Short mmCIF file of C-alpha atoms in Angstrom, two decimals:
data_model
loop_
_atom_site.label_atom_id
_atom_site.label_comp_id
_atom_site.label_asym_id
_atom_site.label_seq_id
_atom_site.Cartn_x
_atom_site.Cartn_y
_atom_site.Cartn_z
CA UNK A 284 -1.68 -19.23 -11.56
CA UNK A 285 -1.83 -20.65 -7.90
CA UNK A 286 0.50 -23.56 -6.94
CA UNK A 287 -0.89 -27.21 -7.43
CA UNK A 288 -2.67 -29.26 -4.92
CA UNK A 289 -0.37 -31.89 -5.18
CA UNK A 290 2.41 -29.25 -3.78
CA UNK A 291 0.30 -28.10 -1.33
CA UNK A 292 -0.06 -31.08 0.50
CA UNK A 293 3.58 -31.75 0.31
CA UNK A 294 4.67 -28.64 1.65
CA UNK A 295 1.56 -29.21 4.37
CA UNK A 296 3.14 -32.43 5.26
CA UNK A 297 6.93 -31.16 5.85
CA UNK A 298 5.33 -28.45 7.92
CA UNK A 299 3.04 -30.47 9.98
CA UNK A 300 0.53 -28.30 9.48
CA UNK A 301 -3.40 -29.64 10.59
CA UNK A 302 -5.14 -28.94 7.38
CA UNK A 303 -8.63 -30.48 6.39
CA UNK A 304 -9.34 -30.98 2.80
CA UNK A 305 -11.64 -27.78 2.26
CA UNK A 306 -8.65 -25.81 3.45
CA UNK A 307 -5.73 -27.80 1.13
CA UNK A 308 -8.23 -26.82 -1.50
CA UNK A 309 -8.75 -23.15 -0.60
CA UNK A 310 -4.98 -22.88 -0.19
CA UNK A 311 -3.90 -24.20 -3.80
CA UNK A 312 -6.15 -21.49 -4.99
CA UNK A 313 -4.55 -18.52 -2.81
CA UNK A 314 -3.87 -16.00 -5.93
CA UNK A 315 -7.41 -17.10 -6.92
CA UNK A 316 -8.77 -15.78 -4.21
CA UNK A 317 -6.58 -12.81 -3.48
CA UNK A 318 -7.99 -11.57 -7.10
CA UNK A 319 -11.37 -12.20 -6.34
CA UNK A 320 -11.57 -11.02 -2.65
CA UNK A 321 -9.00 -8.00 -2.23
CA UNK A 322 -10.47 -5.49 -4.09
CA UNK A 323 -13.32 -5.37 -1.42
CA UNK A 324 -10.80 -5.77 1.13
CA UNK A 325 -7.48 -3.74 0.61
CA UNK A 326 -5.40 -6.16 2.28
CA UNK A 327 -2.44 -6.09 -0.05
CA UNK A 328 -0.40 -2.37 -1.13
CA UNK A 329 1.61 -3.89 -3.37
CA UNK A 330 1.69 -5.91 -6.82
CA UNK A 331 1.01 -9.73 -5.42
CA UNK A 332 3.99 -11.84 -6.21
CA UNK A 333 3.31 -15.16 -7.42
CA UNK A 334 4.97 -17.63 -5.72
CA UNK A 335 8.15 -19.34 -7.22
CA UNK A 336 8.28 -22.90 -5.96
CA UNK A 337 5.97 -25.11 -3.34
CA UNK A 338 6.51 -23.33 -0.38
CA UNK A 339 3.74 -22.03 1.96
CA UNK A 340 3.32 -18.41 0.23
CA UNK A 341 3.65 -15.80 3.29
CA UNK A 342 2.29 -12.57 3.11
CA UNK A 343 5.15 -9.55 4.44
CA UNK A 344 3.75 -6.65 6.55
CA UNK A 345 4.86 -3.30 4.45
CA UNK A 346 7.56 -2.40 6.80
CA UNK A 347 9.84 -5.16 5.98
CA UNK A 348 12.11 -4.18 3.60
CA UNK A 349 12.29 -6.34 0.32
CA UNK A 350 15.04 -6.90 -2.20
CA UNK A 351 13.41 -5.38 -5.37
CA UNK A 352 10.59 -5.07 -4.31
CA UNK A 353 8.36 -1.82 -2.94
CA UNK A 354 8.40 -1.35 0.31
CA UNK A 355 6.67 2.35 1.14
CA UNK A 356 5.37 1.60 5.14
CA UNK A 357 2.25 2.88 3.73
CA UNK A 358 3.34 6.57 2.78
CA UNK A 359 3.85 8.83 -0.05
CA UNK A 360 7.33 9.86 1.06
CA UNK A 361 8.58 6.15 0.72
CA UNK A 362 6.43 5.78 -2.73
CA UNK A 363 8.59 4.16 -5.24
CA UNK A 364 11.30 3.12 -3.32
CA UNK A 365 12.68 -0.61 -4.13
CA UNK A 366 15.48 -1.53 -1.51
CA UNK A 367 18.25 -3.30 -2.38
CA UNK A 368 18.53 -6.28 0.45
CA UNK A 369 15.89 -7.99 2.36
CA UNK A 370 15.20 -7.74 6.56
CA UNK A 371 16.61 -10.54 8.45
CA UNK A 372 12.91 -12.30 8.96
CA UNK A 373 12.27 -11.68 5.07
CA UNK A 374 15.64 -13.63 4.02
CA UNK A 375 14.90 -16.00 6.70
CA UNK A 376 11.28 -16.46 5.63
CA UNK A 377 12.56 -16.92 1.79
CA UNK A 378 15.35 -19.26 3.03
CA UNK A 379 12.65 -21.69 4.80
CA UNK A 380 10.85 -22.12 1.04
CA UNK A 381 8.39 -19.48 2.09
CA UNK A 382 8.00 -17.60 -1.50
CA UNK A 383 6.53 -14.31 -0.72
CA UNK A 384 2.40 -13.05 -1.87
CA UNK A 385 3.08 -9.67 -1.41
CA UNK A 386 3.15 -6.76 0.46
CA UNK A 387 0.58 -5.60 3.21
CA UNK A 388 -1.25 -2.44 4.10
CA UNK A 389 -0.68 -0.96 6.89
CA UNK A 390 -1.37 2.60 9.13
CA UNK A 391 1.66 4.78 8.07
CA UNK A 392 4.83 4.29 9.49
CA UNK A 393 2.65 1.38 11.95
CA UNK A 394 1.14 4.75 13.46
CA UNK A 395 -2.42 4.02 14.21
CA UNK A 396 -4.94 1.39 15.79
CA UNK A 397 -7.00 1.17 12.49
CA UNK A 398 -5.41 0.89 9.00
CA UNK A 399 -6.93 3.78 8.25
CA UNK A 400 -4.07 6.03 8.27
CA UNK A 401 -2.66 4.36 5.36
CA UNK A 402 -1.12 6.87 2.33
CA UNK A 403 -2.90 4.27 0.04
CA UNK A 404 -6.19 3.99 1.40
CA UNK A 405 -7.72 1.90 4.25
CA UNK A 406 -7.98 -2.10 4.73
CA UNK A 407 -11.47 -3.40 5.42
CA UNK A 408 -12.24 -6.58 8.10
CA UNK A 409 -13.45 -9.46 6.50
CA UNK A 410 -15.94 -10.00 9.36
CA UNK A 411 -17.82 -6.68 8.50
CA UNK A 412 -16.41 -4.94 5.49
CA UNK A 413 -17.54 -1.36 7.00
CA UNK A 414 -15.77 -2.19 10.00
CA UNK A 415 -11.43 -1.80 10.65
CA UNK A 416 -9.36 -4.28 10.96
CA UNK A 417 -7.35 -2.86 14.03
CA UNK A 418 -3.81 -1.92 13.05
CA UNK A 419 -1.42 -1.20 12.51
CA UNK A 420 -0.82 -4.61 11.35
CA UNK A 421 -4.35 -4.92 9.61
CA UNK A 422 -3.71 -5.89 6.11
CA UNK A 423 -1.54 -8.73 7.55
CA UNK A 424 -4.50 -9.82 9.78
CA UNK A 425 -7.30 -9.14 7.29
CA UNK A 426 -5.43 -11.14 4.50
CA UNK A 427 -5.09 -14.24 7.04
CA UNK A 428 -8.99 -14.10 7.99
CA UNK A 429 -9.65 -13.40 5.04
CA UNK A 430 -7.93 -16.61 2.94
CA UNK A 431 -5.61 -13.90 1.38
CA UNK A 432 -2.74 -15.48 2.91
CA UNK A 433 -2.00 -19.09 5.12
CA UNK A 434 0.78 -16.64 7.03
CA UNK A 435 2.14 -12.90 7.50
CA UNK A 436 4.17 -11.31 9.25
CA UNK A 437 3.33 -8.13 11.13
CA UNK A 438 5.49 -5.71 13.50
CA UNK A 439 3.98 -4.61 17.01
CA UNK A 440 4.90 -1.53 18.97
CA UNK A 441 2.13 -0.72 20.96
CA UNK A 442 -0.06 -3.54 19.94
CA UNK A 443 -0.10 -3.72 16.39
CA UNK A 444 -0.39 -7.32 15.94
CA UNK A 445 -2.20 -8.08 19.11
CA UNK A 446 -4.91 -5.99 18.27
CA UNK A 447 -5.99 -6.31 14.85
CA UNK A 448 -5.19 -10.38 15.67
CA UNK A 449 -8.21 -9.82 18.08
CA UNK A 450 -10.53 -7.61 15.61
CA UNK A 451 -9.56 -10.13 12.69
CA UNK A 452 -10.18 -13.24 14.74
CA UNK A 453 -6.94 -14.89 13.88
CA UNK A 454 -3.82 -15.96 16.27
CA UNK A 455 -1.00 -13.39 16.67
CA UNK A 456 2.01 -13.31 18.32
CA UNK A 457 4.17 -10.44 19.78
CA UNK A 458 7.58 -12.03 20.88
CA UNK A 459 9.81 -10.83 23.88
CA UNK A 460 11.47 -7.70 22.70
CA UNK A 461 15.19 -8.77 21.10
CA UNK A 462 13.95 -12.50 20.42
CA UNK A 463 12.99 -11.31 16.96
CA UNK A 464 15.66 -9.29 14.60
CA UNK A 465 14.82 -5.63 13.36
CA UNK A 466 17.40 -5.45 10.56
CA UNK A 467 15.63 -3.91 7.35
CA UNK A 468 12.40 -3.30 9.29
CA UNK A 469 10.86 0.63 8.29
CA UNK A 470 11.66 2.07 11.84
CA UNK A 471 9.00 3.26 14.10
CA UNK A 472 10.26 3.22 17.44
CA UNK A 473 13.34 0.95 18.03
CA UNK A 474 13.15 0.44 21.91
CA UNK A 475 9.96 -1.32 21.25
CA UNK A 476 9.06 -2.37 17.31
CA UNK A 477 9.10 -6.07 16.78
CA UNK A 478 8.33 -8.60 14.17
CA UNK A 479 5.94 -11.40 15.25
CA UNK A 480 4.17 -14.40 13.27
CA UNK A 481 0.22 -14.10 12.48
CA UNK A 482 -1.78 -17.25 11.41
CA UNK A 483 -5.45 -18.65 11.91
CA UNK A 484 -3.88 -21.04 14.60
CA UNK A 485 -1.35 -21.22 17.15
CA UNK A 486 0.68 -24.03 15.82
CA UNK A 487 1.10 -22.26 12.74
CA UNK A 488 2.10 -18.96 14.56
CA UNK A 489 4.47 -21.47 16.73
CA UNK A 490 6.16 -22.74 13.68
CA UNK A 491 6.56 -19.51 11.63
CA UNK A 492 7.88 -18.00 14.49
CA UNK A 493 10.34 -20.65 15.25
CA UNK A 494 11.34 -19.67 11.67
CA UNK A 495 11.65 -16.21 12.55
CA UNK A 496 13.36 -15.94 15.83
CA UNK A 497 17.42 -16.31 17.12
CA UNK A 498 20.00 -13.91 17.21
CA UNK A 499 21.01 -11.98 14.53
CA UNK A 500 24.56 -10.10 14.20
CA UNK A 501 23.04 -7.42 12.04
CA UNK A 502 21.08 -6.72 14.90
CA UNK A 503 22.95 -5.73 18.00
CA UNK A 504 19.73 -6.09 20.38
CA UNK A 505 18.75 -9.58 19.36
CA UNK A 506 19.67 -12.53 21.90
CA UNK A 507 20.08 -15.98 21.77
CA UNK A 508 16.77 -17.75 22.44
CA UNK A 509 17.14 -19.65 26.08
CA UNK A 510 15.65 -22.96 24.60
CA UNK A 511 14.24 -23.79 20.85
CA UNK A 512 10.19 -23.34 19.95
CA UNK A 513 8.60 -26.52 20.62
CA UNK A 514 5.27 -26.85 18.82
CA UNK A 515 2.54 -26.97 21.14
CA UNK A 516 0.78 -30.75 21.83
CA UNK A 517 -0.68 -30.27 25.24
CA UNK A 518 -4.73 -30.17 25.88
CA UNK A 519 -4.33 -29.30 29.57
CA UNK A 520 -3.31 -26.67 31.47
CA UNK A 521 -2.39 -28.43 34.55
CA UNK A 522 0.05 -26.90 36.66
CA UNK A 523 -0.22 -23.50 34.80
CA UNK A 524 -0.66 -20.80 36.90
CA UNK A 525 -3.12 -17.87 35.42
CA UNK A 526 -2.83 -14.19 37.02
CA UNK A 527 -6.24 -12.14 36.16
CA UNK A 528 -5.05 -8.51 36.43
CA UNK A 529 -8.06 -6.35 37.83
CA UNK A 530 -7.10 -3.10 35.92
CA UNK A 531 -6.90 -5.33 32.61
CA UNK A 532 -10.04 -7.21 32.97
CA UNK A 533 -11.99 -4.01 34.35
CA UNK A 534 -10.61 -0.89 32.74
CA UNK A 535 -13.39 1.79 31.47
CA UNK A 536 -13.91 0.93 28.04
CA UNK A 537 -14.30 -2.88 27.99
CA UNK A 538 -17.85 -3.68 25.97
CA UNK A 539 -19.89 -6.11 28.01
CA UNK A 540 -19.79 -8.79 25.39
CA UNK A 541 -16.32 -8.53 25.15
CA UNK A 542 -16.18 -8.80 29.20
CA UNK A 543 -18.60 -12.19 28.82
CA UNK A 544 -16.31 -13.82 26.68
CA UNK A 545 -13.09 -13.29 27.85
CA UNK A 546 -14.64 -14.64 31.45
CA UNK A 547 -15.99 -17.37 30.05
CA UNK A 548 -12.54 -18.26 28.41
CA UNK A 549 -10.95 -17.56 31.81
CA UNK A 550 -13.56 -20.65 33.37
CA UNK A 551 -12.48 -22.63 30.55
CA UNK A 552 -8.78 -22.28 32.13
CA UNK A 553 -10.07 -23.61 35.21
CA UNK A 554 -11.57 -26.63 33.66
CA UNK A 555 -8.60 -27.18 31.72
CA UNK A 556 -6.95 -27.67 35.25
CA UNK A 557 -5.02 -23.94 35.23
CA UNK A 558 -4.75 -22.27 38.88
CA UNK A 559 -6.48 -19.07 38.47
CA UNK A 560 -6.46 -15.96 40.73
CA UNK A 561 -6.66 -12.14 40.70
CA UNK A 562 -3.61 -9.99 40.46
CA UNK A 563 -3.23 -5.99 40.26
CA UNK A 564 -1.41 -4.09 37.73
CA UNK A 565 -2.62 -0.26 38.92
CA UNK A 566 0.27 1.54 37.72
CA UNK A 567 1.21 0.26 34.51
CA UNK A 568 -2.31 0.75 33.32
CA UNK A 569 -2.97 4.29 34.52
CA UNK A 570 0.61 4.97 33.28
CA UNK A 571 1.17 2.69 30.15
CA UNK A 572 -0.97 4.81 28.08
CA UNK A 573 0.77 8.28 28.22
CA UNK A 574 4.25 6.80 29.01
CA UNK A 575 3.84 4.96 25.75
CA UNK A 576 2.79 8.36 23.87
CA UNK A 577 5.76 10.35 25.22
CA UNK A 578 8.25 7.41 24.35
CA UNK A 579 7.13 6.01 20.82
CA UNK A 580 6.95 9.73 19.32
CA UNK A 581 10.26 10.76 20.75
CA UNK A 582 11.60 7.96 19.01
CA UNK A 583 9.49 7.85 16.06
CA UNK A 584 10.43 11.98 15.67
CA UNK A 585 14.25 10.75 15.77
CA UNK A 586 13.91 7.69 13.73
CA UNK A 587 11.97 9.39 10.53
CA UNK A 588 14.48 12.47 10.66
CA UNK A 589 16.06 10.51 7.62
CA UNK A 590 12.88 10.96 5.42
CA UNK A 591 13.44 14.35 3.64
CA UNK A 592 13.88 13.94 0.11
CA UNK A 593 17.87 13.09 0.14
CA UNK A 594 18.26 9.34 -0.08
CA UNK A 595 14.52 7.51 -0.12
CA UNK A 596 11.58 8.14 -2.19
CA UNK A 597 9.46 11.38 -2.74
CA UNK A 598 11.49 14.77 -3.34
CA UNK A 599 9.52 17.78 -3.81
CA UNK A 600 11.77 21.35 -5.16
CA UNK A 601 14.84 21.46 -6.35
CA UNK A 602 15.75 24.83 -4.87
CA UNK A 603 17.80 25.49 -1.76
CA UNK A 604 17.87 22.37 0.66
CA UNK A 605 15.98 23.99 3.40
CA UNK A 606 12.84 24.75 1.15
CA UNK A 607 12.97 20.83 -0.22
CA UNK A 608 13.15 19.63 3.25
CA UNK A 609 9.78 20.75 4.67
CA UNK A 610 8.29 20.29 1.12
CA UNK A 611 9.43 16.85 1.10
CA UNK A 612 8.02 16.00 4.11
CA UNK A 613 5.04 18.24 3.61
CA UNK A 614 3.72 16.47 1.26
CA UNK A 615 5.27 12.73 1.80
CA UNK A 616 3.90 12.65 5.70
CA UNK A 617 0.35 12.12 6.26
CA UNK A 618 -1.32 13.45 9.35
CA UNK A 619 -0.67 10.99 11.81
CA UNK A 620 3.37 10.78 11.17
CA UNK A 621 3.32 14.48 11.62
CA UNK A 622 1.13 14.74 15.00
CA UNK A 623 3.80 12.27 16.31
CA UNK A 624 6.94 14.12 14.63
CA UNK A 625 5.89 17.07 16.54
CA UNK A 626 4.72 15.89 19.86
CA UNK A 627 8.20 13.60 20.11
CA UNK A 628 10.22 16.62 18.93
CA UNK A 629 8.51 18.42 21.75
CA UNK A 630 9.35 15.73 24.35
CA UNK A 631 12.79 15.71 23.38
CA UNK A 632 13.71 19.58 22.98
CA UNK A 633 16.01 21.57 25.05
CA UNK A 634 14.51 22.06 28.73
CA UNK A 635 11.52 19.52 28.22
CA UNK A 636 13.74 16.26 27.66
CA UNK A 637 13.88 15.26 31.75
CA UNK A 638 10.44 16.32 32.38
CA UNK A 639 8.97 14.55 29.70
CA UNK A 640 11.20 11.78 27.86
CA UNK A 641 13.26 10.96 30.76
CA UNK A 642 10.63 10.61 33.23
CA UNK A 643 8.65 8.50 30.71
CA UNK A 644 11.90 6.20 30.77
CA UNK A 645 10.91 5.90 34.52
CA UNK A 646 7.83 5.56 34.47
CA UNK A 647 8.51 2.21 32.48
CA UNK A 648 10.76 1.10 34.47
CA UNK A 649 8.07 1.31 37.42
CA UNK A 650 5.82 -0.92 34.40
CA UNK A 651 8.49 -3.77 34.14
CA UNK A 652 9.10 -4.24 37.99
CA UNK A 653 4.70 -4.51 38.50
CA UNK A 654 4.99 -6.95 36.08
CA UNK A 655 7.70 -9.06 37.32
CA UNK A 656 6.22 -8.84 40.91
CA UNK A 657 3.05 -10.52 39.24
CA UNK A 658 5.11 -12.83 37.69
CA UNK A 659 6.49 -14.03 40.99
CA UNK A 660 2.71 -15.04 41.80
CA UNK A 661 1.42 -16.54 38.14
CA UNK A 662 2.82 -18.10 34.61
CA UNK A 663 0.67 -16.45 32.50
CA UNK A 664 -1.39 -12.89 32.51
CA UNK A 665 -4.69 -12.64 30.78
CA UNK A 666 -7.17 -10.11 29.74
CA UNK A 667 -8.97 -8.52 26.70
CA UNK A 668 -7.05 -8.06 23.81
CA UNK A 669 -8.95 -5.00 23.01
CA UNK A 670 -11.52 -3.02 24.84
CA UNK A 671 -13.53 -3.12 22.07
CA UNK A 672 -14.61 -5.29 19.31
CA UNK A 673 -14.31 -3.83 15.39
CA UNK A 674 -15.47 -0.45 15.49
CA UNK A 675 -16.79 1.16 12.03
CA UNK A 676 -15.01 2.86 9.42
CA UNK A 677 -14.57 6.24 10.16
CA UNK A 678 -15.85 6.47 13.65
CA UNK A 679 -12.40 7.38 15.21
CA UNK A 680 -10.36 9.09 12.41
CA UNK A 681 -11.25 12.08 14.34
CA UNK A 682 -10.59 11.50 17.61
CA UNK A 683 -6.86 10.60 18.26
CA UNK A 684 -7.39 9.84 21.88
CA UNK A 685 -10.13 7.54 21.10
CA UNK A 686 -7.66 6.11 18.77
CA UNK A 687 -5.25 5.92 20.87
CA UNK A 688 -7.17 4.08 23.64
CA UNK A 689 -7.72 1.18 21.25
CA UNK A 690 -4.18 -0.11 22.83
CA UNK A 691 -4.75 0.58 25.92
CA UNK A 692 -4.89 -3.30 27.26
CA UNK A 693 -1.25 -4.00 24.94
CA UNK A 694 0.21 -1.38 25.59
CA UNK A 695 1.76 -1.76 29.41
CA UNK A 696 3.14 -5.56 28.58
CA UNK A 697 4.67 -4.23 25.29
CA UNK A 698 6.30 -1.41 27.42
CA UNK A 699 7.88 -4.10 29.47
CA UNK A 700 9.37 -5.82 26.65
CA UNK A 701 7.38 -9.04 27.47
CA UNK A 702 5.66 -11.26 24.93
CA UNK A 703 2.13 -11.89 24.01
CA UNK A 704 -0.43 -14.02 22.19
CA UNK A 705 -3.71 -13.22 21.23
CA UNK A 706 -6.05 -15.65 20.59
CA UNK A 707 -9.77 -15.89 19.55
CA UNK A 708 -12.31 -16.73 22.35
CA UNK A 709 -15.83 -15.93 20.77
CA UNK A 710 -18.11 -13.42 19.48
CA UNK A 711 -19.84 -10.66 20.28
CA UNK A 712 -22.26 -9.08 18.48
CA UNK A 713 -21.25 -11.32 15.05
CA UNK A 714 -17.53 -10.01 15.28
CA UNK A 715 -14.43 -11.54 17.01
CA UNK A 716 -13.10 -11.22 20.51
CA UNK A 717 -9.31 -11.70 21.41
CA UNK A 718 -8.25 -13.19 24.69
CA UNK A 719 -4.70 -12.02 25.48
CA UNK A 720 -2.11 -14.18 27.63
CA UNK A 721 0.90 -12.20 28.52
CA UNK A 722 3.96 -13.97 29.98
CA UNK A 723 7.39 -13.28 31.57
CA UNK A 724 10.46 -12.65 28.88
CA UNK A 725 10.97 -15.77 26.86
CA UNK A 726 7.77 -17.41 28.07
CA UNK A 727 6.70 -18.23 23.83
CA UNK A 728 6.83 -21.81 24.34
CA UNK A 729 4.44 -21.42 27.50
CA UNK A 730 2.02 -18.95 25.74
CA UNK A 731 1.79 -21.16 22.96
CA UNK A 732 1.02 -24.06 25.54
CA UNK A 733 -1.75 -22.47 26.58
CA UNK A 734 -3.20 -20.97 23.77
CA UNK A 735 -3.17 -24.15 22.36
CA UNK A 736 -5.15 -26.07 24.98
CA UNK A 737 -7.36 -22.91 25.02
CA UNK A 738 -7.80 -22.81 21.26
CA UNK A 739 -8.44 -27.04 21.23
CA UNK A 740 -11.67 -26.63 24.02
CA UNK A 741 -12.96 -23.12 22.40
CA UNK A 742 -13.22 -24.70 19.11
CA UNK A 743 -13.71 -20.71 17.66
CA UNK A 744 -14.61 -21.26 14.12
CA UNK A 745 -11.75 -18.33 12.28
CA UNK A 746 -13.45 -18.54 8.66
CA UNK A 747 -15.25 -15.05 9.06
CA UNK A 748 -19.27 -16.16 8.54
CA UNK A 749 -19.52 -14.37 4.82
CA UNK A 750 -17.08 -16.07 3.57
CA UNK A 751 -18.15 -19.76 4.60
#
């Protein structure tokens, strides 16, 4: 049974959140329509929970571990397995009055550009059910576009809420690396995993995130956030000054439509009173791509060492410990988590660990300096989110380097640890585009500035046509 209207506007009036009456309506019948729409859709893994109280119902990426609740990451090795205390953002969610829908789907492990790697079967876009979602965040983004969920909460390594925010049409945020605590998140890689807010606009992502974010002592990388999130009011961007990075906005790849809309969204910056110029970012584009696939596998290869039939989940044999080991894993690791087992076990072997690993480390430290010498210039980067809008079903699964090049515009930023927002700017050829604005470390309250003013003039309509 889905919460009342009567609690629905309540809980839309303590949160300040814009809605018209069509949406209060479509929002008190949330389960309604998770029934009705997610079988076509695969947004959801999980059992959906109904929600216990008036809160705005929030919708947990299926990495974020759960009290009592499944939490697999989307693999057959984690099947079954029910932890026994919640991640930092999960308790914080549930202490805000946010009572929790259910789990999403995801690529395994967060490995993947698609949600098709999932254990449990793919998530479809609600523009164009034959097309992805992006990923690795997808069911999180699909179940927002789709009126599966008012809010979720994905995790981003290489781009995995930026991108499927931009496939999905919806507004997603990846915060500045440490803003956002990792405690009881499924671990991908740890030097650059983190939680963000996704919502259909960006005062919504402002305010879930402001839920979200601070210090955490379970988490000895999280910081202290350098001023509070202010929810964004401005329709300007006076004063703002917007850096067009040539090797973002021109990189092999980008689809022409794509191109047209992003620059037209770029104009609109002028108009809105931004400064706008060009800036270069040569290096951490022709490097982000295979620094990032040397670094997140060497991690990933360390971080899922624990997965082998001891403690969590699947356990295949019962004979000597060896022979349980690689059937364990064998059968609990799809392909994807293995290609990246081996490659970062590679990297990080005995005589390959400087050449590879180590200079990788260097190579992104070469990433963060280009983008804090563009950062002297401008207050905000922008580009493409993706290259590309949805791409079908299938098209990829076979091609990992096509796969792979689906982050290739998130990718440097996230290597420098910086924040982003993707927002949508328009269509092209029926589907969404996603304009991403990158800024300096701790720059939310200025991304969500501008995405705001942008958002107010583009007027981009996020209820997916079929479903109007």
């Amino acid at each position: 049974m889905a919460i009342s209207r009567d609690e629905v506007v309540h809980v839309a009036r303590l949160a300040r959140l814009a809605l018209t009456e069509e949406e209060l309506d479509r929002f008190a019948c949330q389960l309604d329509a998770i029934a009705e729409r997610d079988p076509d859709l695969h947004a959801y893994l999980c059992t959906v929970q109904e929600p216990e109280g008036a809160g705005v119902p929030i919708a947990l990426k299926d990495v974020i571990s759960t009290r009592g609740v499944e939490t697999t990451a989307a693999s057959k090795i984690l099947e079954g397995y029910k932890p026994v205390y919640d991640a930092t953002v999960a308790a914080r969610c549930k202490e805000a009055g946010l009572p929790l829908l259910g789990k999403t789907n995801l690529d395994e492990f967060a490995m993947g550009s698609s949600t098709e790697n999932s254990a449990y079967g793919p998530t479809h876009n609600p523009w164009d059910p034959t097309r992805v979602p992006g990923g690795s965040s997808g069911g999180s983004t699909a179940a927002v576009a789709a009126g599966l969920a008012p809010w979720a909460l994905g995790s981003d390594t290489g781009g995995s809420i930026k991108q499927p925010a931009s496939l999905c049409g919806v507004v997603g945020l990846r915060p500045t690396y440490g803003t956002v605590s990792r405690y009881g998140i499924v671990a991908f890689a740890s030097s650059l995993d983190q939680v963000g807010p996704i919502a259909k606009n960006v005062r919504d992502c402002a305010l879930l995130h402001r839920i979200i974010a601070g210090r955490d002592p379970l988490d000895s990388t999280t910081v202290e956030l350098p001023e509070p999130i202010a929810l964004p009011e401005a329709e300007d961007l006076k004063g703002v000054r917007v850096g067009v990075p040539k090797e973002l906005n021109e990189a092999d790849g980008i689809e022409p439509g794509v191109s047209d809309a992003v620059n037209r969204t770029i104009e609109l910056a002028r108009e809105l009173g931004a400064e706008v110029g060009e800036c270069s970012l040569p290096r951490s584009v022709e490097f982000g791509l295979p620094c990032y696939y040397l670094i997140a596998p060497s991690e990933a290869s360390s971080n899922l060492a624990r997965y082998d039939g001891v403690r969590f989940g699947l356990r295949v044999g019962n004979g000597d410990v060896r022979s349980m080991y690689e059937r364990t894993r064998d059968a609990g690791f799809g392909d994807e988590p293995k290609r990246r087992i081996m490659l970062g076990t590679y990297a990080l072997s005995a005589g390959y660990y400087d050449a590879y690993y180590g200079q990788a480390q260097k190579v992104r430290t070469v990433i963060r300096d280009e983008h804090a010498a563009a950062f002297e210039r401008f207050d905000v980067l922008v580009s493409p989110t993706s290259p590309t809008v949805a791409f079908e079903l299938g098209a990829r699964t076979e091609n990992p380097l096509a796969m792979y090049a689906a982050d290739l515009l998130t990718i440097p930023s996230n290597m420098a640890g910086l924040p982003g927002l993707s927002i949508p700017c328009g269509l092209s050829e029926g589907l969404p585009v996603g304009f991403q604005l990158i800024g300096p470390q701790f720059s939310e309250n200025l991304l969500f500035r501008a995405g705001h003013a942008l958002e107010r003039a583009l007027e981009f309509d996020v209820v997916p046509e079929r479903l109007r």
